[in-house]
């Protein structure tokens, strides 16, 4: 019955392709169908359009030209050596530090975050408008990339197009981890690497200009020498060497997060992603992209609709998830119990991009000294979190599930960073969304509500990377 | 002679207006002429085009419509009360925190920085796409504004166009101070205020939803209750009540920065700014804008070209700026002397927007135990900083001036935030630019160079507002 429905939906998706509809959108629709979703339901209806647009915007670098960008922003400057390629004159370098960019990992097609630092030594009697260094970096970031290639391409493009005495590029990059490796303090889970590239006067073991560049980065707390995690951790967690063997069985990892619901990567979905790469002007046969559509589908399949009843099946305060409270807690009749900072990673159903963060749960005990284990709550969070979702719905669903076993009252707060708010569109890189759902006593007892909120320990906001909560 | 030249330039500017050239650009050209600049020189040639574009982009909110933005981003969501204006269902609010925006101060026409937090309680069975809260905030930020009006307009526009149960808006705003109030730790100088606005279920003294909103902001370290500086400091330092009486004389304030070079505001410049407001669709007679063109011109005139010879006049190691070193320094024969973190505020000649930060100066002593007073260096920095500039040139000029009296060697590092990189164009809000100029021994002695750089104490990067260094 379900297979038939899926086949019909796929047929509709194809039909729309035939009548001249955008190939990208049809491909995204095929992905939704492959994920077991009804692509016609309200939240998903315009998802293909949004995803196609995000991919196009996110890979616009393929159509951009560095010469067009820097042309008209070269300013003759007295005191800069007129000879091309010479660092003469006052010999000074110019460094723009801490430019935030986003790129797409060519190994798994997910976005990653970049903090970019570009230095150069002017020559030919000219300096470059500062913002052009950021624009040129963006030309190469807005593609399917690896961090080192971005560094190299930005470096050589600037050197060639402006004929500078030398260019220095340093990047710090962050890749989203697998959902099961998301830690409560999410910064721990992110995969971080540092990369650099240099040309001209910055080259050579003993380049004093390169050392000066590194010293100027240190003034902003950036230490490229001790900051290289590249050797320790593999960059893309889904990458060719890092993909866990898919055995078709759901498995539980140490921190209780359910692993891929299915190890299979439907060939229709892989074909759809391959066609998306083509539509974006990429060559799916380029060696770094071989296997990438499959890995992207593997990522998506972790969020496959599981078609289970939206119930916390069999969960009650008397079930296995319950512990007997120790004596010092035995007096907490009616007091608020809570579990804070339960990590999650969901997939935004509007943009097919991750949103991730923490869930805080409060509930009234039944006065019998019993409570619910943290791992039980974590299972609940994983169940509602690890799918195509919106944060508002997820918050409500978790609250309703908790309320179903703790009838006196439930409060749920979800705090999340949305990649769709950060890496595309409004690009509000520091933004973070909080949602609340309240049921039972918490609806009327504002003191209980306030008391719960006061007990949440604020997450430390990290200066290093604003994709972290 | 100079007056004649200025008249000719003004005539050229007018002629270009007559032949149908953009009125905004002609007005900017008139401002450049009023500042004593040659608008045809290389760095300024395209400044009118850039400034006109920045003002148009920065005030595009006048042409935007909130309904167009939210339409198509309203998602039916099960569990949200279907009744309009009711907070029923799970009663939960949605809060997007830490959205960075920029606006233009209607009192002085300079940009200011906003950290925006928007909460709402859904009703009518629908939720709003998260990014739309940012887009709607931007409609009202991208105008000539006051912080409180932005908060009120965002609140009422969201409430009216989406028919929510209630809206809560909290803003933290930062205004650039007068150049003479720039402190070494620049965050101290910025003028900060907090503002809020609320509707529907957030209203009333005892609104528990409002308290919840404030509690959710506290989870990000935002305390709206203790954070209100509004009562202590006036918002716009150039505002109607805050403008210092201009007496036509340059005066020195306590920290050694030279005040306005001229108190006069040429009527041609004020007229030019008034015409710019009209071109942007604003009414220069709107009561909040009366006097604003004059204040903007007053700001610009602080950076007027002073037509002095580019020399540190009469300054030598034997002049008044020199101190006899105390005995413990008397042994520093040939050692590097330095003055770090000298604050400055310049005006970017490409965009007519401030760039500000600190200058670090190193030089070799002459071995006679004599050194140069910090206030003397500060005067030098003010001389080269307080004008239409580019950072690269300013760095070189200061280095050359220091080298002219300390012939053994000079090194200058300038670290600056450029409003033109932050509030417009690439909008790299965390970016910061460092430039270096080296002369004499520092050109060849990379150890001296490295030793100087190592002794600079890194500025603390502030999480609160990325316009601060």
XYZ file of C-alpha atoms in Angstrom, chain A:
469
model
C 0.000 0.000 0.000
C 2.745 2.404 1.034
C 4.971 1.291 -1.867
C 2.144 1.999 -4.303
C 1.623 5.457 -2.866
C 5.355 6.141 -3.141
C 5.389 4.999 -6.779
C 2.484 7.324 -7.560
C 4.236 10.250 -5.936
C 7.406 9.506 -7.873
C 5.353 9.393 -11.076
C 3.845 12.795 -10.278
C 7.314 14.158 -9.655
C 8.508 12.845 -13.038
C 5.450 14.179 -14.837
C 6.186 17.637 -13.519
C 9.681 17.274 -14.905
C 8.315 16.365 -18.322
C 6.152 19.459 -18.548
C 9.292 21.562 -18.402
C 9.485 22.098 -14.699
C 12.842 22.978 -13.222
C 15.070 19.873 -13.138
C 16.513 20.835 -9.763
C 13.078 21.038 -8.193
C 12.020 17.694 -9.638
C 15.191 16.146 -8.205
C 14.485 17.554 -4.740
C 10.931 16.228 -4.994
C 12.339 12.775 -5.777
C 14.471 13.049 -2.628
C 11.414 13.882 -0.529
C 9.586 10.883 -1.923
C 12.628 8.711 -1.225
C 12.545 9.961 2.367
C 9.017 8.596 2.677
C 7.442 12.043 2.731
C 4.350 13.324 0.970
C 5.861 16.104 -1.118
C 2.426 17.693 -1.487
C 1.902 18.311 2.206
C 1.910 21.941 3.255
C 5.368 22.262 4.819
C 7.025 20.483 1.873
C 5.046 21.920 -1.022
C 7.547 24.685 -1.737
C 10.592 22.868 -0.346
C 11.876 21.867 -3.824
C 11.815 25.531 -4.882
C 13.600 26.623 -1.698
C 16.229 23.854 -1.850
C 16.925 24.482 -5.550
C 17.352 28.187 -4.855
C 19.645 27.542 -1.865
C 21.880 25.238 -3.925
C 21.992 27.724 -6.795
C 22.858 30.632 -4.505
C 25.300 28.468 -2.599
C 27.219 27.504 -5.734
C 27.002 30.798 -7.608
C 30.800 30.993 -7.554
C 30.928 28.802 -10.671
C 29.489 31.693 -12.652
C 31.606 34.450 -11.155
C 34.782 35.942 -12.480
C 37.532 37.305 -10.263
C 38.676 39.902 -12.788
C 35.167 41.386 -12.925
C 35.245 41.752 -9.161
C 38.620 43.382 -8.636
C 38.486 45.551 -11.731
C 37.493 49.067 -10.682
C 38.669 48.511 -7.110
C 42.372 48.968 -7.657
C 43.506 52.278 -6.221
C 46.814 53.913 -7.124
C 48.557 54.576 -3.840
C 51.651 56.699 -3.378
C 54.348 54.833 -1.488
C 53.517 51.407 -2.904
C 56.350 50.076 -5.006
C 55.513 50.641 -8.656
C 57.386 47.534 -9.745
C 55.132 44.537 -10.088
C 55.915 41.685 -7.720
C 58.113 43.754 -5.453
C 57.430 44.393 -1.802
C 59.443 47.592 -1.837
C 58.350 50.990 -0.590
C 57.214 50.727 3.007
C 56.868 46.998 2.333
C 53.748 46.723 4.402
C 51.177 44.007 4.205
C 47.405 44.425 4.414
C 45.426 41.750 6.257
C 41.661 41.431 6.513
C 40.849 39.051 9.350
C 37.703 37.241 10.456
C 35.581 37.187 7.323
C 32.767 34.646 7.683
C 31.944 32.528 4.651
C 30.105 29.317 3.843
C 30.900 26.633 1.347
C 29.605 23.200 0.350
C 31.647 20.112 1.228
C 32.348 18.309 -2.043
C 32.446 15.006 -0.190
C 28.917 15.115 1.263
C 27.305 18.255 -0.292
C 26.492 19.750 3.132
C 27.426 23.365 3.910
C 30.429 24.121 6.083
C 31.525 27.255 7.849
C 34.702 29.228 7.134
C 36.500 31.951 8.982
C 38.744 33.479 6.357
C 41.821 35.672 6.756
C 43.501 37.173 3.701
C 46.743 39.116 3.582
C 48.658 40.600 0.695
C 51.596 42.824 -0.063
C 50.653 45.426 -2.667
C 52.772 46.124 -5.701
C 52.464 47.867 -9.032
C 51.685 51.103 -7.189
C 48.172 50.024 -6.277
C 46.130 48.737 -3.342
C 42.911 46.696 -3.553
C 39.566 47.731 -2.060
C 39.304 45.750 1.181
C 35.877 44.295 0.490
C 37.164 42.725 -2.730
C 39.282 40.301 -0.714
C 36.045 39.003 0.778
C 34.280 38.939 -2.593
C 37.085 36.976 -4.211
C 37.115 34.503 -1.311
C 33.384 34.079 -1.837
C 33.805 33.185 -5.525
C 35.700 30.044 -4.481
C 33.729 29.349 -1.304
C 30.458 29.308 -3.219
C 31.175 25.976 -4.881
C 31.494 22.321 -3.907
C 34.864 22.473 -2.242
C 37.499 21.188 0.126
C 39.004 23.698 2.587
C 42.537 23.392 1.229
C 41.414 23.949 -2.366
C 39.570 27.123 -1.349
C 42.747 28.446 0.294
C 44.841 27.586 -2.765
C 42.363 28.983 -5.301
C 41.799 32.250 -3.425
C 45.548 32.678 -3.110
C 46.387 32.038 -6.752
C 43.391 33.986 -8.122
C 44.311 37.081 -6.146
C 47.964 36.761 -7.064
C 47.241 36.336 -10.770
C 44.465 38.884 -11.222
C 45.949 41.767 -9.251
C 49.657 41.004 -9.706
C 50.479 41.396 -6.055
C 53.894 40.898 -4.474
C 52.406 38.044 -2.520
C 49.210 36.646 -1.016
C 48.625 34.818 2.273
C 45.381 32.976 2.975
C 44.437 31.293 6.242
C 41.164 29.458 6.782
C 39.549 27.935 9.827
C 36.742 25.589 8.834
C 34.001 23.782 10.701
C 32.080 20.754 9.411
C 28.856 19.519 10.947
C 29.341 16.106 12.618
C 27.126 13.068 12.263
C 23.968 13.522 14.342
C 25.090 10.813 16.759
C 28.293 12.731 17.454
C 26.487 15.940 18.388
C 27.469 16.677 21.944
C 25.554 18.635 24.497
C 28.123 21.387 24.150
C 27.839 21.239 20.423
C 31.227 22.828 19.760
C 32.846 19.589 20.881
C 31.201 17.668 18.110
C 32.063 19.939 15.193
C 35.000 18.985 13.041
C 37.507 21.790 12.762
C 40.479 22.225 10.497
C 42.903 24.989 9.624
C 44.398 25.518 6.199
C 46.676 28.032 4.586
C 48.139 28.945 1.247
C 50.739 31.501 0.231
C 52.449 32.999 -2.779
C 55.265 35.371 -3.717
C 56.953 37.155 -0.835
C 55.086 35.016 1.716
C 56.700 31.838 0.429
C 59.684 30.058 1.930
C 60.546 28.641 5.311
C 61.983 31.864 6.639
C 59.566 34.391 5.104
C 59.399 37.192 7.631
C 56.212 38.445 5.958
C 54.540 35.092 6.576
C 55.587 35.250 10.235
C 54.249 38.791 10.398
C 50.952 37.573 8.892
C 50.695 34.887 11.580
C 51.524 37.458 14.261
C 48.747 39.760 13.008
C 46.282 36.846 13.219
C 47.400 36.184 16.789
C 46.304 39.715 17.683
C 42.768 38.449 17.049
C 43.295 35.250 19.016
C 43.882 33.137 15.898
C 46.793 30.740 16.265
C 47.359 28.923 12.982
C 50.355 27.009 14.310
C 48.716 25.266 17.260
C 45.314 25.334 15.599
C 45.753 22.588 13.056
C 43.364 19.770 13.869
C 43.620 18.458 10.328
C 45.894 15.603 11.236
C 43.800 14.388 14.145
C 40.282 14.175 12.763
C 39.069 13.340 9.267
C 37.419 16.374 7.705
C 34.128 15.050 6.326
C 32.483 12.579 8.700
C 30.671 11.048 5.729
C 33.807 11.019 3.609
C 35.038 8.030 1.581
C 37.199 6.694 4.408
C 34.969 7.639 7.259
C 31.549 6.275 6.361
C 30.548 3.580 8.819
C 29.649 0.347 7.096
C 25.951 0.368 6.452
C 24.522 -2.976 7.366
C 20.877 -2.207 6.993
C 20.238 -2.358 10.723
C 19.512 0.487 13.020
C 22.169 0.598 15.706
C 22.579 2.543 18.887
C 25.771 4.397 19.604
C 27.198 5.069 23.027
C 25.307 8.261 23.626
C 21.976 6.727 22.800
C 21.372 8.300 19.401
C 19.904 6.023 16.804
C 22.130 5.537 13.782
C 20.934 5.449 10.160
C 17.445 4.048 9.980
C 18.461 2.316 6.821
C 21.806 1.724 5.252
C 20.363 1.574 1.787
C 20.757 4.506 -0.575
C 17.964 4.229 -3.147
C 19.435 4.622 -6.608
C 16.586 6.946 -7.620
C 17.704 9.380 -4.930
C 21.371 9.085 -5.906
C 20.412 9.764 -9.541
C 18.392 12.772 -8.448
C 21.391 14.255 -6.606
C 23.661 13.510 -9.566
C 21.272 15.419 -11.829
C 21.298 18.302 -9.336
C 25.095 18.495 -9.594
C 24.792 18.622 -13.370
C 22.147 21.345 -13.207
C 24.510 23.382 -11.047
C 27.211 23.149 -13.699
C 29.347 20.600 -11.878
C 30.822 17.438 -13.330
C 29.584 14.485 -11.228
C 32.517 12.486 -12.606
C 35.110 14.873 -11.172
C 37.063 12.562 -8.912
C 36.321 14.433 -5.664
C 32.574 14.209 -6.382
C 32.454 10.485 -7.102
C 30.410 8.969 -4.291
C 29.229 12.372 -3.027
C 25.593 11.974 -4.176
C 25.506 8.645 -2.350
C 26.944 10.194 0.811
C 24.463 13.084 0.658
C 21.618 10.561 0.355
C 23.092 8.607 3.280
C 22.970 11.803 5.330
C 19.375 12.491 4.312
C 18.295 8.901 4.995
C 19.224 9.389 8.629
C 16.185 11.662 8.724
C 13.859 9.304 6.877
C 10.224 9.332 7.953
C 9.715 6.232 10.042
C 5.936 6.107 9.722
C 5.505 5.220 13.351
C 2.541 6.419 15.301
C 3.306 9.755 16.905
C 3.236 8.255 20.382
C 5.863 7.561 22.956
C 5.034 3.889 22.571
C 4.452 2.106 25.825
C 6.238 4.772 27.785
C 4.805 5.388 31.251
C 6.227 6.398 34.595
C 6.120 2.701 35.534
C 8.001 1.503 32.468
C 11.656 0.595 32.203
C 12.682 4.227 31.721
C 11.838 5.088 35.303
C 14.164 5.156 38.275
C 13.386 5.101 41.963
C 14.576 8.383 43.412
C 17.278 8.273 46.008
C 16.347 9.259 49.537
C 17.429 12.902 49.314
C 15.005 13.387 46.455
C 12.166 11.504 48.132
C 10.722 14.697 49.586
C 10.251 16.445 46.237
C 6.490 15.895 46.208
C 5.091 17.905 43.387
C 8.425 19.594 42.676
C 9.584 20.265 39.143
C 11.921 17.662 37.744
C 14.024 18.486 34.741
C 16.486 17.250 32.182
C 18.496 19.991 30.513
C 20.699 20.233 27.427
C 19.641 17.059 25.629
C 21.382 17.369 22.237
C 19.625 16.826 18.920
C 20.098 17.282 15.201
C 17.031 17.575 12.962
C 16.562 18.356 9.301
C 14.579 21.525 8.485
C 11.726 20.418 6.251
C 11.560 23.805 4.541
C 15.177 23.817 3.347
C 16.544 20.250 3.799
C 19.291 21.679 5.995
C 20.169 20.673 9.547
C 19.060 22.501 12.630
C 20.643 21.391 15.860
C 20.895 22.332 19.468
C 19.552 21.287 22.824
C 16.217 20.385 24.403
C 15.329 21.275 27.994
C 12.465 19.286 29.553
C 10.595 20.022 32.774
C 7.738 18.060 34.331
C 5.962 17.648 37.610
C 6.697 14.409 39.448
C 3.821 12.278 40.621
C 4.904 12.537 44.230
C 5.948 8.907 44.353
C 9.629 9.701 44.208
C 9.936 8.237 40.731
C 11.598 9.995 37.867
C 12.500 9.370 34.269
C 16.017 8.466 33.177
C 17.937 10.993 31.090
C 18.586 8.349 28.424
C 14.846 7.811 28.096
C 14.368 11.514 27.425
C 17.268 11.385 24.988
C 15.513 8.580 23.095
C 12.376 10.718 22.986
C 14.351 13.698 21.669
C 15.996 11.499 19.041
C 12.646 10.110 17.971
C 11.120 13.537 17.307
C 14.373 15.235 16.383
C 15.864 12.930 13.804
C 13.484 13.577 10.892
C 12.255 16.292 8.559
C 10.929 18.748 11.099
C 10.157 22.279 12.117
C 11.333 23.391 15.535
C 7.878 24.537 16.662
C 6.324 21.138 15.936
C 9.178 19.182 17.491
C 8.830 21.228 20.691
C 5.102 20.566 20.870
C 5.475 16.847 20.107
C 8.043 16.332 22.842
C 5.877 18.287 25.298
C 2.826 16.206 24.446
C 4.786 12.977 24.860
C 6.100 14.020 28.262
C 2.633 15.218 29.277
C 1.170 11.859 28.274
C 3.092 10.211 31.120
C 3.328 13.117 33.537
C -0.220 14.434 33.476
C 0.387 17.201 35.997
C 2.355 19.298 33.553
C 5.177 19.476 31.030
C 7.369 22.265 29.694
C 9.791 21.934 26.814
C 12.276 24.524 25.575
C 14.240 23.892 22.392
C 17.235 26.070 21.516
C 18.625 25.601 18.030
C 20.864 26.984 15.344
C 19.329 26.731 11.896
C 21.799 26.296 9.056
C 19.075 27.725 6.807
C 19.201 30.998 8.819
C 22.981 31.031 8.930
C 24.496 29.831 5.666
C 21.908 31.127 3.202
C 19.177 33.744 2.784
C 19.302 36.247 5.640
C 22.702 34.862 6.761
C 22.194 35.770 10.402
C 25.235 33.856 11.555
C 24.827 34.528 15.252
C 21.087 33.875 15.341
C 19.610 31.179 17.528
C 15.965 30.178 17.880
C 14.190 29.235 21.096
C 10.743 27.637 21.184
C 8.566 26.789 24.155
C 5.640 24.415 24.637
C 3.755 24.213 27.920
C 1.021 21.845 29.052
C -0.878 21.204 32.270
C 0.127 23.144 35.376
C 2.810 25.004 33.466
C 0.080 26.712 31.419
C -1.356 28.384 34.502
C 1.471 28.376 37.030
C 3.809 31.069 35.757
C 6.023 30.704 38.836
C 6.717 27.049 38.000
C 7.429 28.103 34.447
C 9.844 30.859 35.542
C 11.528 28.581 38.056
C 12.218 26.009 35.343
C 13.639 28.609 32.950
C 15.891 30.052 35.652
C 17.474 26.655 36.187
C 18.697 26.320 32.618
C 22.393 27.071 32.524
C 23.035 29.298 29.519
C 25.188 27.774 26.820
C 28.539 29.457 26.450
C 28.523 31.390 23.215
C 31.694 30.683 21.368
C 33.617 33.452 19.689
C 35.308 31.053 17.306
C 32.466 29.891 15.184
C 28.967 31.228 15.122
C 27.493 28.040 13.765
C 27.916 26.695 17.282
C 25.266 27.284 19.891
